[in-house]
Amino acid sequence: MNHYIKVLSELLTVSKHNNSFLSDFLPMAIESPALAEALIAYASGHLSSLDSSYTTVSLEARSNALQALSRVVCLPADQPTFTEPILSASLVLLTSEVCLGSHSSWYHHLIGAKHLITSAQHQSGRGPDALKATSEGRWVLRNFAYHDIVGSVTLGTKPLLNSGYLEGITDELDTYLGVASAILAFIAQTTSLSWETADCEAFRRSQQYMAIEDALKSWKCPEDTPPTLEAVASAYRGAALIHLYRKMRQHLQNSDPATQQTITDVDLSWTTIEDSINAEVSTALESVARVPADDVGEASLLFPLFIAGGEVTDCDQMNVIRSKLQCSFQKRRFRNISRALEVLEELWALRLRTTEEDVSPDWEHILRTSDGPLLLT
């Protein structure tokens, strides 16, 4: 637990003054053996990545945590004070699996967390509304949203829960994203977009696309936001816009001629989309550069670095992203960081060998043919 408090929690937060891994999780862990065991398992697993002599201890701690969670997860969730620590334990085990290199186990915890949220009950409401009454409940909802929505991007699926529950809880400084939590809703809307072949449907969807783009471009940080957190938020907005343009590009590639014409009629041509992607890649990398390498704010930059890295063709930009991810991995030893870089390295190598006649390689194809999904949290 000492390692969790002094080391691991500091590697996860973007704000030393608002670290819910300490201020929220530790008090709940005093009352919840399941959460306490999950935190110990997470810390032990991280220690084992730094020192192999902790491997046996970490395996025992993980087993204890899973047993503790299984003993309480089926009990009635009739109050937030009961649901919050169990949900927190599930999310802690999720991040532990990701950081230790599990490519699929984390998703089982995410599904479990989703069921805990939807089954929550309180006098203030059911489901997510039952958790909004306390700061701890709002934190674990944002925590879940972060993994669910960011995970949906690389999974290529809709988020497990509609992002509407984020309304009213993103104006607080978040431990993972600072002031950028509201951008998660835009990412979720983009991932959930679908396109039909009928002209009227294509036109309506293109209007939805443009509405998300306008909302992202007009979104602003609170006036008193620290420069580092403003840079983090800007990087996430850039990544969200890249995700949006990629979605539009994919639909343009797969559409019939009539639908392509309908989309082009609202100024969503191939050239326009490519220009927009390139512009946002530059903006995102400029924002990342404003986050000092030794600042806690760079804890959450994996998603924007990967999304921007998936579009770069310039070797200098590749080197910037490579260096940032290498430094982040050396500092944290989280396996999803090293795997993200491996995927990008494979993509860049393919891209440098690709001619104009070839189909442009994409990280989505690499992930589909690899040994499991990638979570960029």
XYZ file of C-alpha atoms in Angstrom:
377
model
C 0.000 0.000 0.000
C 2.938 2.312 0.620
C 3.984 1.870 -3.018
C 0.451 2.698 -4.134
C 0.331 5.891 -2.062
C 3.811 7.238 -2.764
C 4.476 6.007 -6.307
C 1.625 4.497 -8.284
C -1.045 7.081 -7.499
C 1.340 9.830 -8.616
C 1.852 8.111 -11.970
C -1.886 8.051 -12.716
C -3.102 11.554 -11.968
C -2.847 14.785 -13.973
C -3.209 16.888 -10.803
C -1.286 16.517 -7.564
C -3.854 18.722 -5.813
C -6.851 16.694 -6.964
C -5.799 13.070 -6.812
C -8.889 10.917 -6.311
C -6.694 7.815 -6.204
C -5.757 9.078 -2.744
C -8.567 11.364 -1.564
C -11.426 9.064 -2.615
C -10.067 5.541 -2.955
C -8.122 5.368 0.310
C -11.036 6.366 2.626
C -13.335 3.931 0.817
C -10.716 1.181 1.081
C -10.773 1.474 4.879
C -14.419 0.348 4.793
C -14.165 -1.981 1.790
C -11.894 -5.058 1.872
C -12.584 -5.593 -1.851
C -11.213 -2.162 -2.765
C -8.280 -2.497 -0.344
C -7.312 -5.833 -1.897
C -7.649 -4.357 -5.392
C -5.310 -1.476 -4.542
C -2.778 -3.881 -3.052
C -3.010 -6.083 -6.143
C -2.479 -3.092 -8.428
C 0.544 -1.900 -6.450
C 2.008 -5.406 -6.219
C 1.597 -5.933 -9.933
C 3.318 -2.644 -10.658
C 6.157 -3.540 -8.297
C 6.589 -6.846 -10.135
C 7.088 -4.923 -13.391
C 9.968 -3.108 -11.717
C 11.392 -6.040 -9.763
C 10.683 -9.655 -10.771
C 11.135 -10.821 -7.178
C 7.627 -9.474 -6.519
C 6.033 -11.733 -9.161
C 4.765 -14.385 -6.739
C 3.491 -11.758 -4.310
C 1.660 -9.967 -7.114
C -0.040 -13.170 -8.289
C -1.201 -13.921 -4.743
C -2.457 -10.350 -4.342
C -4.382 -10.546 -7.618
C -6.011 -13.815 -6.532
C -6.980 -12.309 -3.175
C -8.455 -9.244 -4.896
C -10.560 -11.294 -7.302
C -11.862 -13.461 -4.452
C -12.699 -10.397 -2.339
C -14.573 -8.810 -5.227
C -16.491 -12.000 -6.041
C -17.689 -12.263 -2.427
C -19.432 -8.867 -2.512
C -20.344 -8.249 -6.121
C -23.574 -10.280 -5.942
C -24.892 -8.579 -2.807
C -27.824 -6.091 -3.183
C -26.623 -2.688 -4.422
C -29.191 -0.679 -2.469
C -27.077 2.371 -1.651
C -24.237 4.368 -3.269
C -22.008 3.912 -0.226
C -22.115 0.185 -1.009
C -21.840 0.451 -4.796
C -19.042 3.026 -5.013
C -16.235 0.955 -3.407
C -17.194 -2.204 -5.336
C -17.310 -0.262 -8.590
C -13.978 1.329 -7.674
C -12.474 -2.109 -7.036
C -13.597 -3.278 -10.473
C -12.061 -0.233 -12.133
C -8.801 -0.605 -10.196
C -8.513 -4.237 -11.289
C -9.290 -3.152 -14.844
C -6.420 -0.658 -14.921
C -4.153 -3.172 -13.229
C -4.812 -5.722 -15.994
C -4.114 -3.100 -18.662
C -0.899 -1.889 -17.095
C 0.386 -5.443 -16.633
C -0.151 -6.276 -20.294
C -3.442 -8.174 -20.346
C -5.056 -7.608 -23.735
C -8.544 -8.858 -22.927
C -9.142 -9.394 -19.182
C -9.638 -5.686 -18.612
C -12.803 -5.726 -20.709
C -14.449 -8.275 -18.410
C -13.961 -5.853 -15.517
C -15.399 -3.037 -17.638
C -18.525 -5.086 -18.354
C -18.816 -5.894 -14.646
C -18.501 -2.204 -13.787
C -21.233 -1.380 -16.290
C -23.621 -3.819 -14.615
C -22.796 -2.378 -11.191
C -23.647 1.108 -12.448
C -26.919 0.119 -14.097
C -28.048 -1.823 -11.020
C -27.244 0.952 -8.519
C -30.207 2.275 -6.537
C -30.702 5.321 -4.329
C -33.453 7.707 -3.326
C -32.012 10.165 -5.861
C -32.530 7.704 -8.705
C -31.376 4.501 -10.330
C -28.358 3.606 -12.427
C -25.827 6.417 -12.956
C -28.128 8.948 -11.231
C -27.807 6.960 -8.006
C -24.069 7.713 -7.979
C -24.186 11.430 -8.741
C -25.097 12.529 -5.225
C -21.528 12.231 -3.894
C -18.159 13.424 -5.164
C -16.883 9.842 -4.923
C -19.757 8.604 -7.056
C -19.178 11.271 -9.691
C -15.475 10.387 -9.785
C -16.072 6.689 -10.367
C -18.616 7.523 -13.098
C -16.019 9.669 -14.891
C -13.450 6.937 -14.267
C -15.729 4.383 -15.926
C -16.514 6.764 -18.799
C -12.817 7.312 -19.458
C -12.131 3.604 -19.915
C -15.416 2.809 -21.651
C -15.326 5.655 -24.181
C -11.605 5.670 -24.922
C -11.723 1.873 -25.111
C -14.560 1.991 -27.639
C -12.336 3.885 -30.076
C -9.811 1.073 -30.459
C -12.425 -1.663 -30.055
C -14.461 -0.147 -32.878
C -17.685 -0.561 -30.885
C -20.199 1.705 -29.199
C -19.506 2.484 -25.532
C -21.212 0.120 -23.096
C -23.281 2.983 -21.673
C -24.784 5.981 -23.424
C -22.676 8.980 -22.439
C -25.673 11.034 -21.311
C -24.823 10.282 -17.672
C -21.781 12.575 -18.014
C -24.064 15.608 -18.083
C -23.582 17.595 -14.911
C -20.429 15.822 -13.696
C -17.743 17.065 -16.108
C -17.399 20.561 -14.659
C -15.280 19.209 -11.796
C -11.511 18.845 -12.032
C -10.952 15.204 -12.906
C -8.018 13.106 -11.720
C -7.519 11.449 -15.112
C -8.353 14.281 -17.523
C -8.279 17.540 -15.617
C -10.810 19.814 -17.344
C -11.178 17.626 -20.450
C -13.843 15.193 -19.215
C -16.522 16.883 -21.321
C -14.626 15.869 -24.467
C -15.389 12.234 -23.663
C -19.037 12.820 -24.594
C -18.011 14.074 -28.053
C -15.791 11.035 -28.565
C -18.683 8.765 -27.563
C -21.052 10.503 -29.992
C -18.527 10.067 -32.792
C -17.949 6.392 -32.074
C -21.700 5.816 -32.050
C -22.277 7.471 -35.432
C -23.647 5.175 -38.118
C -24.216 5.870 -41.800
C -26.924 4.619 -44.134
C -26.863 4.383 -47.918
C -30.051 6.394 -48.457
C -29.354 9.982 -49.520
C -31.584 11.473 -46.817
C -29.854 9.390 -44.129
C -26.397 10.269 -45.420
C -27.294 13.949 -45.368
C -28.686 13.701 -41.829
C -25.603 11.871 -40.610
C -23.338 14.426 -42.247
C -25.197 17.121 -40.333
C -24.578 15.213 -37.103
C -20.905 14.976 -38.006
C -20.704 18.717 -38.567
C -22.563 19.403 -35.309
C -19.987 17.378 -33.348
C -17.174 19.165 -35.168
C -18.661 22.588 -34.342
C -19.184 21.628 -30.704
C -15.600 20.415 -30.342
C -14.134 23.487 -32.000
C -16.205 25.856 -29.868
C -15.493 24.054 -26.580
C -13.325 26.090 -24.214
C -11.494 25.374 -20.988
C -12.604 27.236 -17.859
C -10.868 30.603 -17.608
C -8.787 29.691 -14.561
C -7.402 26.446 -16.033
C -3.655 25.959 -15.387
C -1.580 26.045 -18.611
C -0.577 22.376 -18.387
C -4.162 21.145 -17.994
C -5.219 23.468 -20.809
C -2.595 21.810 -23.018
C -3.852 18.340 -22.038
C -7.412 19.359 -22.898
C -6.280 20.801 -26.221
C -4.483 17.553 -27.055
C -7.656 15.586 -26.283
C -9.779 17.904 -28.380
C -7.344 17.436 -31.269
C -7.508 13.655 -30.854
C -11.318 13.789 -30.704
C -11.408 15.739 -33.963
C -8.991 13.303 -35.617
C -11.250 10.446 -34.502
C -14.226 12.286 -35.986
C -12.464 12.896 -39.328
C -11.273 9.285 -39.451
C -14.845 8.122 -38.959
C -15.996 10.333 -41.818
C -13.153 9.155 -44.049
C -14.033 5.517 -43.421
C -17.654 6.096 -44.363
C -16.598 7.998 -47.466
C -14.381 5.062 -48.467
C -17.167 2.525 -47.960
C -20.095 4.495 -49.394
C -21.750 4.049 -52.766
C -21.369 6.870 -55.371
C -24.746 8.440 -54.545
C -23.920 8.651 -50.846
C -20.441 9.996 -51.612
C -22.016 12.765 -53.685
C -24.429 13.610 -50.866
C -21.549 13.833 -48.406
C -19.448 15.893 -50.812
C -22.359 18.298 -51.283
C -21.984 19.382 -47.645
C -18.253 20.050 -48.151
C -16.997 16.797 -46.656
C -14.768 15.843 -49.555
C -11.773 13.530 -49.278
C -9.342 16.448 -49.605
C -11.167 18.463 -46.951
C -11.063 15.567 -44.512
C -7.362 14.843 -45.108
C -6.479 18.530 -44.664
C -8.473 18.639 -41.435
C -6.746 15.525 -40.087
C -3.288 16.915 -40.850
C -4.152 20.217 -39.192
C -5.392 18.525 -36.015
C -2.358 16.221 -35.876
C -0.138 19.298 -35.803
C -2.349 20.985 -33.203
C -2.405 17.914 -30.969
C 1.378 17.531 -31.090
C 1.854 21.231 -30.385
C -0.404 20.833 -27.341
C 1.529 17.766 -26.154
C 4.762 19.742 -26.478
C 3.390 22.310 -24.012
C 3.173 19.643 -21.289
C 6.580 19.430 -19.532
C 8.102 15.948 -19.555
C 8.404 15.908 -15.745
C 4.878 17.199 -15.121
C 2.082 14.935 -13.879
C -0.061 16.278 -16.718
C 1.637 13.964 -19.213
C 0.069 10.962 -17.453
C -2.985 11.057 -19.735
C -1.331 11.723 -23.099
C -1.312 8.135 -24.417
C -4.637 8.531 -26.246
C -3.841 11.768 -28.122
C -0.304 10.587 -28.926
C -1.559 7.320 -30.386
C -4.444 8.860 -32.349
C -2.133 11.520 -33.805
C 0.569 8.911 -34.411
C -1.856 6.866 -36.445
C -2.001 9.633 -39.051
C 1.544 11.007 -39.242
C 3.722 10.486 -42.297
C 6.503 12.881 -41.363
C 9.554 11.208 -39.794
C 10.139 14.126 -37.436
C 6.616 13.799 -36.070
C 7.120 10.053 -35.702
C 10.274 10.694 -33.692
C 8.469 13.137 -31.389
C 5.719 10.623 -30.650
C 8.208 7.761 -30.278
C 10.270 9.741 -27.788
C 7.231 10.777 -25.741
C 5.910 7.215 -25.495
C 9.335 5.769 -24.685
C 9.804 8.274 -21.867
C 6.315 7.615 -20.524
C 6.911 3.861 -20.506
C 10.286 4.211 -18.789
C 8.639 6.301 -16.088
C 5.505 4.171 -15.590
C 6.231 0.676 -16.942
C 2.624 0.337 -18.053
C 2.487 -2.338 -20.747
C -0.293 -0.699 -22.753
C 2.103 2.195 -23.437
C 4.765 -0.101 -24.882
C 2.168 -1.997 -26.890
C 0.745 1.238 -28.308
C 4.228 2.150 -29.493
C 4.717 -1.319 -31.006
C 1.506 -0.891 -33.017
C 2.598 2.546 -34.210
C 6.063 1.292 -35.139
C 4.489 -1.459 -37.239
C 2.148 1.047 -38.855
C 4.937 3.513 -39.634
C 7.112 0.792 -41.143
C 4.229 -0.284 -43.385
C 3.448 3.290 -44.311
C 7.030 4.020 -45.353
C 6.925 0.975 -47.677
C 3.511 1.797 -49.140
C 3.228 3.218 -52.644
C 0.424 5.415 -53.991
C -1.151 2.355 -55.633
C -1.357 0.456 -52.325
C -4.162 0.639 -49.772
C -2.979 2.907 -46.985
C -2.232 0.870 -43.821
C -4.186 1.668 -40.663
C -3.780 0.837 -36.991
C -7.295 -0.605 -36.854
C -6.269 -3.403 -39.228
C -3.149 -4.087 -37.164
C -5.218 -4.409 -33.982
C -7.783 -6.663 -35.670
C -5.030 -9.089 -36.671
C -3.133 -8.910 -33.367
C -3.557 -10.788 -30.093
C -6.159 -8.540 -28.498
C -7.578 -5.048 -28.089
C -5.590 -2.049 -26.910
C -6.779 0.326 -24.200
C -5.284 3.813 -24.436
C -5.897 4.925 -20.846
